[in-house]
């Protein structure tokens, strides 16, 4: 059965303390893996798409990487405004059902 | 408008009532998706439109759920005879690219929070 598991469920960091969020997946025929950010009371906001193992994408303090079994979202020197829930999602070929994980709730303390 | 607009933002319904949730996508966006998000969980796919055509409704949980996009712009998600387990946030997303399920770059609205008593 296709699964997307994110860890940890919650992460508290001090401002400037770098860390990584994990998204492990078991999907046959991966078409793409996506990262989104969701603030409380808002809809998810698109961050990255990764298509193949070895691919990396960067945006400001965020870098996303992909292997055949998992993806990491690395956060370098985070700031309080990076506090949010980070969601990963996968999509299979011949499918429109973007399957999301439960998310990692990140809190960055000043 | 500048983004995806959903209404109402909050809806309280008594069990057994019918509800209708509206989505105004970004102008010109071809693809439109509906998702259901329970508290503390990620969004779950409900249905997908390309223009007015409903290409995928495999995620609709029962025949009480119905979605339409008659003119290829505004969409309505209707839930008949609501049950308590229908309580969730219903998110609408749109994309300019008809291949957007594959690009993943969807623009989400803020959602409609449905509470069924």
mmCIF file of N, CA and C in Angstrom, chain A residues 11-101:
data_model
loop_
_atom_site.group_PDB
_atom_site.id
_atom_site.type_symbol
_atom_site.label_atom_id
_atom_site.label_comp_id
_atom_site.label_asym_id
_atom_site.label_seq_id
_atom_site.Cartn_x
_atom_site.Cartn_y
_atom_site.Cartn_z
ATOM 1 N N UNK A 11 8.818 19.674 15.800
ATOM 2 C CA UNK A 11 10.227 20.003 15.974
ATOM 3 C C UNK A 11 10.340 21.434 16.474
ATOM 4 N N UNK A 12 11.065 21.596 17.582
ATOM 5 C CA UNK A 12 11.286 22.928 18.124
ATOM 6 C C UNK A 12 12.765 23.250 17.996
ATOM 7 N N UNK A 13 13.082 24.375 17.378
ATOM 8 C CA UNK A 13 14.460 24.797 17.174
ATOM 9 C C UNK A 13 14.657 26.203 17.713
ATOM 10 N N UNK A 14 15.889 26.475 18.084
ATOM 11 C CA UNK A 14 16.265 27.843 18.383
ATOM 12 C C UNK A 14 16.615 28.540 17.064
ATOM 13 N N UNK A 15 16.379 29.821 17.020
ATOM 14 C CA UNK A 15 16.755 30.589 15.840
ATOM 15 C C UNK A 15 18.229 30.318 15.511
ATOM 16 N N UNK A 16 18.505 29.984 14.249
ATOM 17 C CA UNK A 16 19.876 29.716 13.834
ATOM 18 C C UNK A 16 20.306 28.266 13.945
ATOM 19 N N UNK A 17 19.465 27.426 14.557
ATOM 20 C CA UNK A 17 19.802 26.011 14.758
ATOM 21 C C UNK A 17 19.315 25.205 13.561
ATOM 22 N N UNK A 18 20.225 24.779 12.713
ATOM 23 C CA UNK A 18 19.857 24.053 11.490
ATOM 24 C C UNK A 18 19.377 22.641 11.802
ATOM 25 N N UNK A 19 18.495 22.116 10.951
ATOM 26 C CA UNK A 19 17.982 20.763 11.137
ATOM 27 C C UNK A 19 17.368 20.256 9.832
ATOM 28 N N UNK A 20 16.880 19.019 9.880
ATOM 29 C CA UNK A 20 16.264 18.407 8.702
ATOM 30 C C UNK A 20 14.950 17.751 9.059
ATOM 31 N N UNK A 21 14.015 17.819 8.124
ATOM 32 C CA UNK A 21 12.733 17.136 8.238
ATOM 33 C C UNK A 21 12.748 15.983 7.244
ATOM 34 N N UNK A 22 12.130 14.864 7.642
ATOM 35 C CA UNK A 22 12.171 13.670 6.806
ATOM 36 C C UNK A 22 10.796 13.321 6.248
ATOM 37 N N UNK A 23 10.791 12.840 5.024
ATOM 38 C CA UNK A 23 9.583 12.319 4.392
ATOM 39 C C UNK A 23 9.952 10.995 3.738
ATOM 40 N N UNK A 24 9.491 9.897 4.309
ATOM 41 C CA UNK A 24 9.763 8.596 3.704
ATOM 42 C C UNK A 24 8.514 8.109 2.979
ATOM 43 N N UNK A 25 8.701 7.440 1.860
ATOM 44 C CA UNK A 25 7.554 7.048 1.056
ATOM 45 C C UNK A 25 7.736 5.644 0.493
ATOM 46 N N UNK A 26 6.629 4.969 0.332
ATOM 47 C CA UNK A 26 6.599 3.702 -0.399
ATOM 48 C C UNK A 26 5.524 3.865 -1.457
ATOM 49 N N UNK A 27 5.967 4.113 -2.652
ATOM 50 C CA UNK A 27 5.071 4.358 -3.781
ATOM 51 C C UNK A 27 5.648 3.665 -4.997
ATOM 52 N N UNK A 28 4.842 2.914 -5.686
ATOM 53 C CA UNK A 28 5.305 2.303 -6.930
ATOM 54 C C UNK A 28 5.068 3.278 -8.068
ATOM 55 N N UNK A 29 6.120 3.557 -8.816
ATOM 56 C CA UNK A 29 5.973 4.460 -9.951
ATOM 57 C C UNK A 29 5.838 5.917 -9.551
ATOM 58 N N UNK A 30 6.841 6.440 -8.854
ATOM 59 C CA UNK A 30 6.787 7.833 -8.389
ATOM 60 C C UNK A 30 6.897 8.776 -9.582
ATOM 61 N N UNK A 31 5.938 9.682 -9.671
ATOM 62 C CA UNK A 31 5.961 10.691 -10.738
ATOM 63 C C UNK A 31 6.606 11.975 -10.226
ATOM 64 N N UNK A 32 6.375 12.276 -8.937
ATOM 65 C CA UNK A 32 6.957 13.479 -8.360
ATOM 66 C C UNK A 32 6.739 13.521 -6.863
ATOM 67 N N UNK A 33 7.623 14.213 -6.164
ATOM 68 C CA UNK A 33 7.472 14.437 -4.718
ATOM 69 C C UNK A 33 7.472 15.935 -4.491
ATOM 70 N N UNK A 34 6.564 16.403 -3.660
ATOM 71 C CA UNK A 34 6.330 17.836 -3.498
ATOM 72 C C UNK A 34 6.420 18.229 -2.035
ATOM 73 N N UNK A 35 6.950 19.417 -1.786
ATOM 74 C CA UNK A 35 6.956 19.990 -0.445
ATOM 75 C C UNK A 35 6.094 21.246 -0.425
ATOM 76 N N UNK A 36 5.297 21.348 0.646
ATOM 77 C CA UNK A 36 4.433 22.507 0.863
ATOM 78 C C UNK A 36 4.641 23.008 2.279
ATOM 79 N N UNK A 37 4.365 24.273 2.476
ATOM 80 C CA UNK A 37 4.348 24.899 3.791
ATOM 81 C C UNK A 37 2.903 25.299 4.091
ATOM 82 N N UNK A 38 2.447 25.049 5.333
ATOM 83 C CA UNK A 38 1.087 25.437 5.704
ATOM 84 C C UNK A 38 1.107 26.195 7.022
ATOM 85 N N UNK A 39 0.625 27.424 6.989
ATOM 86 C CA UNK A 39 0.474 28.222 8.203
ATOM 87 C C UNK A 39 -0.918 27.981 8.779
ATOM 88 N N UNK A 40 -1.087 28.172 10.101
ATOM 89 C CA UNK A 40 -2.390 27.906 10.739
ATOM 90 C C UNK A 40 -3.516 28.696 10.070
ATOM 91 N N UNK A 41 -4.601 28.012 9.752
ATOM 92 C CA UNK A 41 -5.755 28.665 9.159
ATOM 93 C C UNK A 41 -5.608 29.018 7.692
ATOM 94 N N UNK A 42 -4.529 28.557 7.085
ATOM 95 C CA UNK A 42 -4.273 28.857 5.669
ATOM 96 C C UNK A 42 -4.184 27.576 4.857
ATOM 97 N N UNK A 43 -4.264 27.721 3.545
ATOM 98 C CA UNK A 43 -4.030 26.578 2.681
ATOM 99 C C UNK A 43 -2.544 26.354 2.488
ATOM 100 N N UNK A 44 -2.150 25.151 2.051
ATOM 101 C CA UNK A 44 -0.735 24.886 1.792
ATOM 102 C C UNK A 44 -0.173 25.800 0.701
ATOM 103 N N UNK A 45 1.115 26.123 0.865
ATOM 104 C CA UNK A 45 1.816 26.968 -0.103
ATOM 105 C C UNK A 45 2.947 26.149 -0.717
ATOM 106 N N UNK A 46 2.959 26.070 -2.045
ATOM 107 C CA UNK A 46 3.931 25.251 -2.760
ATOM 108 C C UNK A 46 5.360 25.736 -2.519
ATOM 109 N N UNK A 47 6.259 24.769 -2.289
ATOM 110 C CA UNK A 47 7.684 25.073 -2.137
ATOM 111 C C UNK A 47 8.509 24.461 -3.273
ATOM 112 N N UNK A 48 8.488 23.130 -3.396
ATOM 113 C CA UNK A 48 9.373 22.436 -4.332
ATOM 114 C C UNK A 48 8.682 21.238 -4.979
ATOM 115 N N UNK A 49 9.186 20.885 -6.177
ATOM 116 C CA UNK A 49 8.903 19.603 -6.808
ATOM 117 C C UNK A 49 10.222 18.912 -7.099
ATOM 118 N N UNK A 50 10.304 17.616 -6.749
ATOM 119 C CA UNK A 50 11.473 16.788 -7.053
ATOM 120 C C UNK A 50 10.995 15.596 -7.858
ATOM 121 N N UNK A 51 11.736 15.265 -8.910
ATOM 122 C CA UNK A 51 11.279 14.199 -9.810
ATOM 123 C C UNK A 51 12.107 12.926 -9.738
ATOM 124 N N UNK A 52 13.412 13.066 -9.450
ATOM 125 C CA UNK A 52 14.239 11.859 -9.519
ATOM 126 C C UNK A 52 15.281 11.863 -8.413
ATOM 127 N N UNK A 53 15.707 10.666 -8.038
ATOM 128 C CA UNK A 53 16.697 10.499 -6.981
ATOM 129 C C UNK A 53 17.962 11.275 -7.333
ATOM 130 N N UNK A 54 18.492 11.976 -6.326
ATOM 131 C CA UNK A 54 19.676 12.791 -6.531
ATOM 132 C C UNK A 54 19.378 14.248 -6.796
ATOM 133 N N UNK A 55 18.131 14.546 -7.083
ATOM 134 C CA UNK A 55 17.749 15.923 -7.392
ATOM 135 C C UNK A 55 17.699 16.762 -6.115
ATOM 136 N N UNK A 56 18.092 18.028 -6.223
ATOM 137 C CA UNK A 56 18.051 18.968 -5.112
ATOM 138 C C UNK A 56 17.438 20.274 -5.605
ATOM 139 N N UNK A 57 16.687 20.921 -4.700
ATOM 140 C CA UNK A 57 16.133 22.243 -4.996
ATOM 141 C C UNK A 57 16.369 23.132 -3.782
ATOM 142 N N UNK A 58 16.642 24.407 -4.014
ATOM 143 C CA UNK A 58 16.891 25.336 -2.918
ATOM 144 C C UNK A 58 16.046 26.587 -3.067
ATOM 145 N N UNK A 59 15.661 27.120 -1.902
ATOM 146 C CA UNK A 59 14.936 28.391 -1.863
ATOM 147 C C UNK A 59 15.211 29.031 -0.520
ATOM 148 N N UNK A 60 15.949 30.114 -0.538
ATOM 149 C CA UNK A 60 16.324 30.832 0.680
ATOM 150 C C UNK A 60 16.970 29.855 1.664
ATOM 151 N N UNK A 61 16.409 29.659 2.835
ATOM 152 C CA UNK A 61 17.025 28.820 3.863
ATOM 153 C C UNK A 61 16.642 27.345 3.733
ATOM 154 N N UNK A 62 15.875 27.019 2.727
ATOM 155 C CA UNK A 62 15.365 25.661 2.557
ATOM 156 C C UNK A 62 16.060 24.941 1.402
ATOM 157 N N UNK A 63 16.376 23.664 1.624
ATOM 158 C CA UNK A 63 16.880 22.829 0.545
ATOM 159 C C UNK A 63 16.211 21.476 0.632
ATOM 160 N N UNK A 64 15.668 21.010 -0.479
ATOM 161 C CA UNK A 64 14.999 19.723 -0.532
ATOM 162 C C UNK A 64 15.830 18.760 -1.361
ATOM 163 N N UNK A 65 15.950 17.518 -0.849
ATOM 164 C CA UNK A 65 16.678 16.475 -1.557
ATOM 165 C C UNK A 65 15.805 15.230 -1.655
ATOM 166 N N UNK A 66 16.153 14.363 -2.618
ATOM 167 C CA UNK A 66 15.333 13.174 -2.869
ATOM 168 C C UNK A 66 16.229 11.963 -3.099
ATOM 169 N N UNK A 67 15.868 10.847 -2.427
ATOM 170 C CA UNK A 67 16.454 9.557 -2.724
ATOM 171 C C UNK A 67 15.320 8.639 -3.194
ATOM 172 N N UNK A 68 15.645 7.374 -3.399
ATOM 173 C CA UNK A 68 14.607 6.451 -3.879
ATOM 174 C C UNK A 68 13.589 6.090 -2.809
ATOM 175 N N UNK A 69 13.908 6.407 -1.546
ATOM 176 C CA UNK A 69 12.989 6.022 -0.476
ATOM 177 C C UNK A 69 12.526 7.191 0.374
ATOM 178 N N UNK A 70 13.234 8.328 0.297
ATOM 179 C CA UNK A 70 12.871 9.418 1.181
ATOM 180 C C UNK A 70 13.322 10.766 0.618
ATOM 181 N N UNK A 71 12.762 11.785 1.225
ATOM 182 C CA UNK A 71 13.155 13.146 0.895
ATOM 183 C C UNK A 71 13.440 13.878 2.198
ATOM 184 N N UNK A 72 14.382 14.807 2.133
ATOM 185 C CA UNK A 72 14.702 15.626 3.287
ATOM 186 C C UNK A 72 14.472 17.091 2.940
ATOM 187 N N UNK A 73 13.965 17.809 3.929
ATOM 188 C CA UNK A 73 13.886 19.264 3.814
ATOM 189 C C UNK A 73 14.848 19.821 4.853
ATOM 190 N N UNK A 74 15.957 20.361 4.359
ATOM 191 C CA UNK A 74 16.987 20.907 5.247
ATOM 192 C C UNK A 74 16.695 22.386 5.467
ATOM 193 N N UNK A 75 16.751 22.785 6.725
ATOM 194 C CA UNK A 75 16.512 24.194 7.063
ATOM 195 C C UNK A 75 17.791 24.730 7.695
ATOM 196 N N UNK A 76 18.395 25.695 7.042
ATOM 197 C CA UNK A 76 19.666 26.256 7.491
ATOM 198 C C UNK A 76 19.421 27.593 8.193
ATOM 199 N N UNK A 77 19.949 27.689 9.406
ATOM 200 C CA UNK A 77 19.834 28.929 10.204
ATOM 201 C C UNK A 77 18.409 29.467 10.188
ATOM 202 N N UNK A 78 17.444 28.665 10.679
ATOM 203 C CA UNK A 78 16.048 29.086 10.605
ATOM 204 C C UNK A 78 15.754 30.344 11.414
ATOM 205 N N UNK A 79 14.710 31.034 10.981
ATOM 206 C CA UNK A 79 14.213 32.224 11.666
ATOM 207 C C UNK A 79 12.800 31.937 12.177
ATOM 208 N N UNK A 80 12.320 32.725 13.142
ATOM 209 C CA UNK A 80 10.963 32.492 13.665
ATOM 210 C C UNK A 80 9.898 32.453 12.576
ATOM 211 N N UNK A 81 10.064 33.218 11.509
ATOM 212 C CA UNK A 81 9.060 33.232 10.442
ATOM 213 C C UNK A 81 9.034 31.937 9.631
ATOM 214 N N UNK A 82 9.973 31.050 9.874
ATOM 215 C CA UNK A 82 9.942 29.732 9.238
ATOM 216 C C UNK A 82 9.018 28.766 9.979
ATOM 217 N N UNK A 83 8.500 29.191 11.121
ATOM 218 C CA UNK A 83 7.577 28.354 11.890
ATOM 219 C C UNK A 83 6.318 28.094 11.074
ATOM 220 N N UNK A 84 5.995 26.813 10.896
ATOM 221 C CA UNK A 84 4.841 26.402 10.089
ATOM 222 C C UNK A 84 4.795 24.887 10.107
ATOM 223 N N UNK A 85 3.768 24.318 9.485
ATOM 224 C CA UNK A 85 3.734 22.876 9.246
ATOM 225 C C UNK A 85 4.230 22.641 7.822
ATOM 226 N N UNK A 86 5.163 21.721 7.682
ATOM 227 C CA UNK A 86 5.715 21.388 6.378
ATOM 228 C C UNK A 86 5.161 20.029 5.952
ATOM 229 N N UNK A 87 4.545 20.029 4.782
ATOM 230 C CA UNK A 87 3.889 18.839 4.243
ATOM 231 C C UNK A 87 4.657 18.320 3.040
ATOM 232 N N UNK A 88 4.813 17.012 2.947
ATOM 233 C CA UNK A 88 5.297 16.450 1.693
ATOM 234 C C UNK A 88 4.174 15.628 1.077
ATOM 235 N N UNK A 89 4.227 15.487 -0.221
ATOM 236 C CA UNK A 89 3.203 14.756 -0.956
ATOM 237 C C UNK A 89 3.854 14.038 -2.130
ATOM 238 N N UNK A 90 3.267 12.911 -2.533
ATOM 239 C CA UNK A 90 3.778 12.157 -3.664
ATOM 240 C C UNK A 90 2.666 11.952 -4.680
ATOM 241 N N UNK A 91 3.084 11.800 -5.906
ATOM 242 C CA UNK A 91 2.146 11.549 -7.000
ATOM 243 C C UNK A 91 2.685 10.400 -7.836
ATOM 244 N N UNK A 92 1.787 9.466 -8.153
ATOM 245 C CA UNK A 92 2.151 8.325 -8.996
ATOM 246 C C UNK A 92 1.815 8.631 -10.442
ATOM 247 N N UNK A 93 2.457 7.888 -11.333
ATOM 248 C CA UNK A 93 2.105 7.988 -12.743
ATOM 249 C C UNK A 93 0.665 7.551 -12.970
ATOM 250 N N UNK A 94 0.035 8.128 -13.961
ATOM 251 C CA UNK A 94 -1.351 7.801 -14.311
ATOM 252 C C UNK A 94 -2.300 8.024 -13.145
ATOM 253 N N UNK A 95 -2.033 9.066 -12.378
ATOM 254 C CA UNK A 95 -2.799 9.310 -11.165
ATOM 255 C C UNK A 95 -2.865 10.800 -10.907
ATOM 256 N N UNK A 96 -4.017 11.265 -10.423
ATOM 257 C CA UNK A 96 -4.157 12.681 -10.061
ATOM 258 C C UNK A 96 -4.212 12.872 -8.553
ATOM 259 N N UNK A 97 -4.095 11.774 -7.808
ATOM 260 C CA UNK A 97 -4.259 11.771 -6.364
ATOM 261 C C UNK A 97 -2.932 12.089 -5.695
ATOM 262 N N UNK A 98 -2.687 13.364 -5.409
ATOM 263 C CA UNK A 98 -1.480 13.777 -4.704
ATOM 264 C C UNK A 98 -1.654 13.361 -3.238
ATOM 265 N N UNK A 99 -0.856 12.408 -2.787
ATOM 266 C CA UNK A 99 -1.019 11.864 -1.436
ATOM 267 C C UNK A 99 -0.079 12.573 -0.467
ATOM 268 N N UNK A 100 -0.660 13.204 0.541
ATOM 269 C CA UNK A 100 0.094 13.988 1.522
ATOM 270 C C UNK A 100 0.435 13.174 2.759
ATOM 271 N N UNK A 101 1.574 13.525 3.365
ATOM 272 C CA UNK A 101 1.870 13.053 4.701
ATOM 273 C C UNK A 101 1.142 13.925 5.722
#
